[in-house]
Amino acid sequence: MLPVQRRKPTLSPEDATSLEEGRWPPWFKQARETLKSELLSSLGDCWDDLMWFWTLTEGRQGFKTSRISIGPQSAGDLRPAEVGNWLKRGRHVEYVPELGRKDLKSLGDSWWVWWKALQLDWRGVSGVDGCLHTDHQIGDGEWEHLWHPGANGLMTVIICLKWWGELITKHYGMGSLRMRSWETAVEDVLWVMTSMVS
């Protein structure tokens, strides 16, 4: 994957403080540790950038936890089964679904269906088949459905991306063409988070 130059926002003193690991609450430290992936970090900057922007997003929300789930209620019916199982197990960050090579396509496809259902109407992506690409990264609207902190927020999207990315690399290797859909997914989530904090 070619490196994408992402402009990080100018940080306020509060933002800079939220990026300091010593200031993170226990739930977030555990979540960050779980989401850390040397394997995915070795693919380029996209995973590390995702972690940076997610930390900033959570920090701007005061590292709170919320009972409100991410996205419109109808999107919950479309989330991958693996995410539903994780939610039923109390959102324990240590939980990793048992996934094999046969699960790869369905996990990727269901992730994209769910992600598009989470988007607001102004993005105009509900009828798009397959992956979203850079030509879908336009518009400037509110992010109220995605602006939820804690394990019910963007963390649900990110933990599923981790499972998916590690599953691809485990079964097909880092240079696999199958990585492209996952990389595109990470880039779209990054665009959303960059837009949210800008």
Short mmCIF file of N, CA and C in Angstrom, two decimals, residues 75-84 110-111 113-114:
data_model
loop_
_atom_site.label_atom_id
_atom_site.label_comp_id
_atom_site.label_asym_id
_atom_site.label_seq_id
_atom_site.Cartn_x
_atom_site.Cartn_y
_atom_site.Cartn_z
N ALA A 75 -28.56 -0.09 11.79
CA ALA A 75 -27.24 -0.62 11.42
C ALA A 75 -26.85 -1.81 12.28
N GLY A 76 -27.39 -1.89 13.49
CA GLY A 76 -27.05 -2.99 14.38
C GLY A 76 -27.40 -4.35 13.81
N ASP A 77 -28.46 -4.41 13.02
CA ASP A 77 -28.87 -5.67 12.41
C ASP A 77 -27.91 -6.11 11.30
N LEU A 78 -27.08 -5.19 10.82
CA LEU A 78 -26.19 -5.48 9.69
C LEU A 78 -24.75 -5.73 10.10
N ARG A 79 -24.44 -5.58 11.39
CA ARG A 79 -23.05 -5.75 11.81
C ARG A 79 -22.63 -7.21 11.63
N PRO A 80 -21.32 -7.44 11.45
CA PRO A 80 -20.85 -8.81 11.32
C PRO A 80 -21.22 -9.64 12.55
N ALA A 81 -21.50 -10.92 12.33
CA ALA A 81 -21.87 -11.81 13.44
C ALA A 81 -20.79 -11.83 14.51
N GLU A 82 -19.54 -11.71 14.09
CA GLU A 82 -18.42 -11.73 15.05
C GLU A 82 -18.50 -10.55 16.01
N VAL A 83 -18.95 -9.40 15.52
CA VAL A 83 -19.11 -8.23 16.38
C VAL A 83 -20.26 -8.47 17.35
N GLY A 84 -21.35 -9.04 16.85
CA GLY A 84 -22.48 -9.37 17.72
C GLY A 84 -22.07 -10.32 18.84
N SER A 110 -19.41 -8.42 5.14
CA SER A 110 -20.35 -7.94 6.16
C SER A 110 -19.83 -6.68 6.84
N TRP A 111 -18.49 -6.56 6.97
CA TRP A 111 -17.95 -5.31 7.53
C TRP A 111 -18.34 -4.14 6.65
N VAL A 113 -20.87 -3.82 4.48
CA VAL A 113 -22.32 -3.56 4.55
C VAL A 113 -22.63 -2.77 5.82
N TRP A 114 -22.06 -3.20 6.93
CA TRP A 114 -22.29 -2.54 8.23
C TRP A 114 -21.73 -1.12 8.23
#
